[in-house]
């Protein structure tokens, strides 16, 4: 037996492989970033900015390092950051959150999601997500042994929208968590108040907790407004709100996230979180507290959203000129492009095959939307020809990618 095969069996014995889909593999983002590295292709796959966030925020971290914030921070996060999260939620959304009992600082939104699902769901429970969904959701739902159910987002002339009947049908008496994401990766949908009100009504009816991943909360375009579920009537008492510094401030490598929710739920999540990482990012926490409260940084974030809208337009036009049909996103870093014309021309079965071929065909890397769907689902079938591209790159990089993609037609 090969070395790889041997360890594969060990992992299966530990119960991991069956639960995370039967394969030992890197995430699609790591795989596609490695492919770009090997081939010299322009990497429009993994979503990370190629320009860092504000200098003042970086300096705040340097200062904290120099001032000695280099040992364990408190498990809940430093008080200044918990207070900054509470004041951010009050200022932007009118939410009243107690920084002492209702806020937890986490290692990115990723840990907040994992700790929340671990704390609230287990075998026999259903966790309902939108589909397509951010890839870590499926993995963590599998790890806790819960059942993953989904409600599809469908492409419409008005962007990707929630299908009401399918959403209703996806709820059951076993639905424990509704794990939402708005603004939504990968579709770029910003869910509207009416859509969220329906989710909220169904969650109340089925006594489910709503967990909302709002990491792109400030990155919306064309006047689209982000509505946090916790602001809807009667929802603060059953909603866990998750966000992170990575996307808002362009420091994805810092991995400082947070969540807030009702104190008893936060207590349960804290109990889990302390055994995942206990704490992290000590010198980054004061810097993120500064970023969340500083006026100058707030203006920088607004400019980031504007510049992202411009870069979205640039990439969408380039993709259309290169024979893709795009669904215009109203938020996030991403646009979904229907590659049907190219699949036909090159006799390729799906977006995944195109993504593997794209460095050779055009010198560009994207991510197949099949990485965000469940094999065999209706959404999986509908999204089969789609590829996700990111526009959170400098304009010259986008121009280069567009020029290369033009070779496809
Ligand atoms: N949720 C969504 C929807 C994301 O796109 C990402 C990745 N950027 C994350 C969570 C993870 O966030 P973090 O890097 O803060 O862990
Ligand atoms: N959130 C980023 C994306 O969707 C990637 C994060 C990661 O590499 N896990 O591209």
XYZ file of C-alpha atoms and ligand atoms in Angstrom:
435
model
C 0.000 0.000 0.000
C 1.316 3.471 -0.819
C 2.251 5.787 2.022
C -0.621 8.007 1.007
C -3.027 5.079 1.017
C -1.876 4.034 4.470
C -2.522 7.435 6.019
C -5.739 7.706 4.111
C -6.904 4.594 5.950
C -5.816 6.002 9.289
C -7.816 9.130 8.611
C -10.806 7.015 7.662
C -10.445 5.076 10.903
C -10.572 8.349 12.786
C -13.914 8.881 11.082
C -12.836 12.018 9.308
C -12.826 11.000 5.669
C -16.353 9.668 5.526
C -17.609 12.795 7.162
C -15.822 15.299 4.948
C -16.643 13.624 1.670
C -14.235 10.730 1.381
C -11.146 12.475 0.078
C -7.983 13.884 1.557
C -7.590 17.076 -0.387
C -6.742 20.740 -0.202
C -9.512 23.303 -0.339
C -10.368 24.505 -3.829
C -8.756 27.852 -2.981
C -5.404 26.308 -2.061
C -5.560 24.048 -5.118
C -6.291 26.858 -7.551
C -3.752 29.237 -5.999
C -1.120 26.489 -6.351
C -2.182 25.958 -9.982
C -1.742 29.679 -10.671
C 1.699 29.560 -9.025
C 2.809 26.573 -11.146
C 1.525 27.934 -14.441
C 2.132 31.676 -14.066
C -1.577 32.290 -14.650
C -3.298 35.409 -13.302
C -4.956 34.248 -10.085
C -8.594 35.350 -10.003
C -9.428 32.290 -7.868
C -8.831 32.714 -4.152
C -10.404 35.893 -2.808
C -7.710 38.043 -1.249
C -6.740 41.644 -2.057
C -3.380 42.343 -3.689
C -3.139 45.651 -1.807
C -3.039 45.720 2.006
C -5.437 47.716 4.175
C -4.880 51.157 5.765
C -1.383 52.077 6.895
C -2.808 53.463 10.167
C -4.247 50.034 11.021
C -1.000 48.283 10.172
C 0.861 50.803 12.352
C -1.535 50.103 15.225
C -0.537 46.430 15.045
C 3.167 47.331 14.928
C 2.700 49.569 17.965
C 0.902 46.787 19.825
C 3.719 44.353 19.021
C 6.292 46.843 20.274
C 4.257 47.666 23.376
C 4.276 43.999 24.351
C 0.885 42.592 23.312
C 2.636 39.314 22.637
C 1.197 36.867 25.144
C -2.251 35.246 25.285
C -5.107 37.696 24.953
C -8.198 36.947 27.094
C -10.219 34.035 25.674
C -13.192 36.292 24.871
C -10.954 38.834 23.144
C -9.514 42.036 24.571
C -12.164 44.370 26.081
C -11.282 47.182 23.648
C -12.104 44.967 20.664
C -15.335 43.620 22.160
C -16.380 47.212 22.892
C -15.423 48.265 19.364
C -17.580 45.458 17.904
C -20.520 46.575 20.067
C -20.096 50.224 19.074
C -19.765 49.266 15.390
C -23.061 47.330 15.581
C -24.788 50.240 17.318
C -23.448 52.871 14.911
C -24.152 50.995 11.674
C -27.270 49.010 12.541
C -28.734 50.336 15.790
C -28.088 46.979 17.508
C -27.515 46.976 21.268
C -24.952 44.327 22.167
C -23.360 43.852 25.600
C -19.586 43.619 25.034
C -19.163 41.778 28.341
C -21.507 38.845 27.721
C -22.580 38.860 24.093
C -19.375 39.272 22.050
C -16.637 36.753 21.344
C -13.459 37.420 19.348
C -12.462 34.471 17.145
C -9.716 33.306 14.808
C -11.386 34.712 11.713
C -14.990 34.146 10.780
C -13.976 30.563 10.004
C -13.503 29.702 13.664
C -16.662 31.586 14.624
C -18.640 29.438 12.158
C -16.991 26.189 13.298
C -17.413 26.909 17.018
C -21.041 27.926 16.533
C -21.983 24.808 14.575
C -20.058 22.615 17.039
C -21.853 24.272 19.953
C -25.375 24.118 18.554
C -25.720 21.094 16.253
C -24.974 17.392 16.303
C -26.129 14.069 14.875
C -29.855 14.098 14.152
C -29.938 17.868 13.591
C -30.226 19.603 10.247
C -28.194 22.668 9.361
C -29.773 24.599 6.511
C -27.599 26.739 4.246
C -28.104 28.558 0.997
C -26.666 26.773 -2.039
C -24.106 27.481 -3.401
C -22.440 27.995 -0.002
C -18.996 28.906 1.344
C -17.007 25.670 1.428
C -16.205 25.555 5.156
C -19.916 25.255 6.009
C -20.275 21.804 4.485
C -17.045 20.575 6.081
C -17.943 21.681 9.593
C -21.526 20.398 9.328
C -20.044 17.041 8.283
C -17.551 17.113 11.149
C -20.280 17.490 13.775
C -22.273 14.673 12.151
C -25.310 16.855 11.401
C -27.283 16.691 8.148
C -26.674 19.458 5.627
C -29.832 20.722 3.915
C -29.892 23.582 1.425
C -32.086 26.204 -0.202
C -30.913 27.216 -3.690
C -30.183 30.709 -4.931
C -31.266 31.074 -8.553
C -29.845 33.307 -11.267
C -32.379 36.004 -12.271
C -32.019 39.220 -14.294
C -31.894 40.865 -10.857
C -28.922 38.782 -9.646
C -29.118 35.576 -7.615
C -32.297 35.405 -5.538
C -33.682 33.092 -2.914
C -36.322 30.655 -4.160
C -39.149 31.019 -1.652
C -40.860 27.693 -2.256
C -37.579 25.801 -2.121
C -36.663 27.632 1.091
C -39.960 26.697 2.721
C -39.560 23.086 1.613
C -36.015 22.911 3.011
C -37.164 23.516 6.599
C -38.166 20.601 8.822
C -38.808 19.897 12.487
C -35.129 18.935 12.752
C -33.769 22.244 11.400
C -31.554 23.426 14.243
C -29.509 26.124 12.527
C -30.093 28.277 9.475
C -26.594 29.287 8.415
C -27.016 32.329 6.179
C -24.468 34.402 4.338
C -25.161 37.912 3.080
C -23.556 39.541 1.117
C -23.124 36.106 -0.376
C -19.997 34.251 -1.471
C -19.879 33.061 -4.266
C -22.930 34.656 -5.954
C -22.473 38.287 -4.851
C -26.157 38.411 -3.865
C -27.124 40.875 -1.142
C -30.250 39.368 0.361
C -33.166 41.766 0.519
C -35.194 42.559 3.586
C -38.211 40.606 2.285
C -36.056 37.510 1.668
C -34.569 37.762 5.150
C -37.982 38.312 6.727
C -39.169 35.060 5.203
C -36.102 33.208 6.538
C -36.711 34.809 9.934
C -40.400 33.813 9.998
C -39.539 30.221 9.066
C -36.753 30.095 11.663
C -39.159 31.267 14.363
C -41.812 28.801 13.229
C -39.306 25.926 13.416
C -37.541 27.252 16.522
C -34.182 27.338 14.717
C -31.195 29.557 15.493
C -30.094 31.831 12.640
C -26.340 32.146 12.193
C -25.369 34.863 9.720
C -21.986 35.187 8.112
C -21.675 38.884 7.286
C -17.958 39.152 6.453
C -18.741 41.240 3.336
C -21.144 43.556 5.235
C -19.419 46.739 4.023
C -18.612 45.593 0.498
C -21.899 46.340 -1.291
C -22.455 48.225 -4.572
C -25.064 50.266 -6.449
C -26.705 51.429 -3.222
C -27.538 47.878 -2.088
C -28.049 47.881 1.675
C -26.824 45.091 3.899
C -29.546 44.059 6.366
C -28.250 42.130 9.402
C -30.781 39.470 10.392
C -30.402 40.468 14.058
C -32.087 43.809 13.253
C -35.337 42.135 12.158
C -38.169 42.156 14.733
C -37.841 39.305 17.230
C -34.600 37.997 15.712
C -31.832 39.327 18.007
C -32.854 36.703 20.567
C -32.191 33.806 18.158
C -29.424 35.135 15.898
C -25.658 34.708 16.005
C -23.983 37.379 13.866
C -20.500 36.680 12.516
C -18.020 39.007 10.837
C -14.306 39.515 10.432
C -11.608 42.114 9.841
C -10.187 40.281 6.829
C -12.533 41.561 4.124
C -13.588 44.912 5.582
C -10.031 46.129 6.155
C -8.099 44.083 3.553
C -6.070 42.124 6.104
C -7.196 38.585 5.305
C -4.033 37.115 6.795
C -4.680 38.513 10.269
C -7.568 36.149 10.935
C -9.368 38.268 13.497
C -13.117 37.649 13.517
C -15.954 38.009 16.002
C -19.490 36.971 16.733
C -22.295 38.285 18.867
C -25.604 36.858 19.961
C -27.783 36.127 23.004
C -25.608 35.588 26.111
C -26.591 31.919 26.728
C -25.775 30.995 23.108
C -22.493 32.919 23.262
C -21.701 31.019 26.493
C -22.141 27.719 24.651
C -19.975 28.869 21.744
C -17.287 30.189 24.113
C -17.157 26.769 25.769
C -16.297 25.191 22.420
C -14.050 27.999 21.193
C -11.748 27.787 24.193
C -10.802 24.249 23.151
C -10.292 25.093 19.486
C -7.809 27.962 19.780
C -8.528 29.472 23.222
C -7.326 32.828 21.836
C -5.252 34.288 19.005
C -3.937 37.385 17.281
C -3.003 39.339 20.449
C -1.230 42.242 18.664
C -3.869 42.358 15.897
C -6.784 42.734 18.289
C -5.994 46.334 19.360
C -5.359 47.218 15.714
C -8.765 45.862 14.676
C -10.385 47.716 17.608
C -8.830 50.888 16.205
C -9.979 50.035 12.660
C -13.580 49.486 13.784
C -13.825 52.864 15.502
C -11.586 55.278 13.554
C -13.306 57.820 11.249
C -10.457 57.825 8.720
C -10.613 54.043 8.399
C -14.380 54.231 7.931
C -13.835 56.537 4.947
C -11.187 54.127 3.612
C -13.677 51.240 3.734
C -16.296 53.294 1.855
C -13.688 54.020 -0.829
C -12.789 50.343 -0.995
C -16.440 49.489 -1.733
C -16.574 52.151 -4.459
C -13.381 50.987 -6.056
C -14.581 47.383 -5.901
C -17.747 48.393 -7.754
C -15.591 49.917 -10.504
C -13.416 46.813 -10.653
C -16.544 44.642 -10.737
C -17.717 46.567 -13.808
C -14.321 46.206 -15.443
C -14.171 42.446 -14.908
C -17.831 41.871 -15.850
C -17.349 43.707 -19.143
C -14.133 41.801 -19.842
C -15.807 38.463 -19.111
C -18.730 39.314 -21.383
C -16.359 40.296 -24.173
C -14.623 36.945 -23.654
C -17.847 35.003 -24.176
C -19.015 34.459 -20.592
C -22.519 35.373 -19.408
C -22.189 37.122 -16.055
C -24.682 37.633 -13.265
C -23.809 41.057 -11.872
C -23.003 40.870 -8.155
C -24.194 43.576 -5.755
C -21.549 42.829 -3.141
C -18.447 40.793 -2.155
C -15.241 40.170 -4.105
C -16.770 37.802 -6.651
C -18.661 37.437 -9.897
C -20.153 34.221 -11.246
C -19.702 33.649 -14.952
C -21.620 31.113 -17.019
C -19.022 29.423 -19.223
C -21.457 27.300 -21.289
C -20.184 28.687 -24.610
C -16.589 27.691 -23.763
C -17.584 24.275 -22.456
C -19.269 23.541 -25.755
C -16.423 24.836 -27.873
C -13.750 22.837 -25.977
C -15.938 19.784 -25.280
C -15.534 20.172 -21.536
C -18.134 18.752 -19.130
C -18.267 21.498 -16.492
C -16.741 24.543 -14.830
C -14.292 22.374 -12.874
C -12.836 20.969 -16.100
C -12.659 24.473 -17.553
C -10.862 25.767 -14.443
C -8.227 23.057 -14.788
C -7.818 23.888 -18.498
C -8.007 27.682 -18.167
C -4.321 28.322 -17.328
C -3.396 26.526 -20.572
C -6.169 28.081 -22.650
C -5.905 31.635 -21.396
C -3.382 32.010 -18.545
C -6.057 32.763 -15.943
C -7.272 30.901 -12.847
C -10.851 30.895 -11.508
C -12.726 28.662 -9.082
C -15.461 26.240 -10.220
C -18.770 26.925 -8.509
C -19.119 23.144 -8.157
C -16.813 23.556 -5.133
C -19.693 25.366 -3.405
C -22.487 22.878 -4.155
C -23.476 19.370 -3.057
C -22.860 16.720 -5.694
C -26.166 15.779 -7.310
C -28.261 18.647 -5.916
C -30.472 20.825 -8.133
C -28.171 23.786 -7.490
C -25.167 21.636 -8.398
C -26.737 20.882 -11.755
C -27.746 24.512 -12.328
C -24.280 25.806 -11.398
C -22.369 23.177 -13.389
C -21.167 25.600 -16.130
C -20.312 28.441 -13.727
C -16.889 29.730 -12.710
C -16.219 32.226 -9.912
C -13.745 35.036 -10.586
C -12.557 37.613 -8.061
C -12.171 41.294 -8.864
C -10.329 42.229 -5.659
C -7.128 42.764 -7.657
C -5.432 45.937 -8.908
C -6.837 47.273 -12.177
C -3.682 46.467 -14.202
C -3.979 42.846 -13.024
C -7.634 42.754 -14.106
C -6.716 44.319 -17.479
C -4.067 41.651 -17.975
C -6.539 38.878 -17.097
C -9.151 40.350 -19.450
C -6.634 40.617 -22.297
C -5.710 36.974 -21.753
C -9.333 35.816 -21.537
C -10.008 37.537 -24.865
C -7.908 34.739 -26.405
C -10.833 32.406 -25.700
C -12.957 33.965 -28.462
N -17.211 33.428 5.220
C -17.187 33.783 3.934
C -18.458 33.938 3.177
C -15.957 33.988 3.303
O -15.909 34.337 2.018
C -14.774 33.806 4.051
C -13.439 33.899 3.396
N -13.119 35.113 3.160
C -14.862 33.466 5.391
C -16.099 33.267 5.934
C -13.654 33.291 6.234
O -13.307 34.455 6.885
P -11.993 34.551 7.773
O -10.847 34.677 6.850
O -12.219 35.750 8.624
O -11.907 33.299 8.574
N -12.799 33.314 1.399
C -11.856 33.200 0.344
C -12.576 32.841 -0.944
O -13.734 32.535 -0.960
C -10.809 32.147 0.550
C -10.509 31.720 1.918
C -9.692 30.463 1.909
O -8.726 30.339 1.169
N -10.094 29.497 2.682
O -11.921 32.863 -1.949
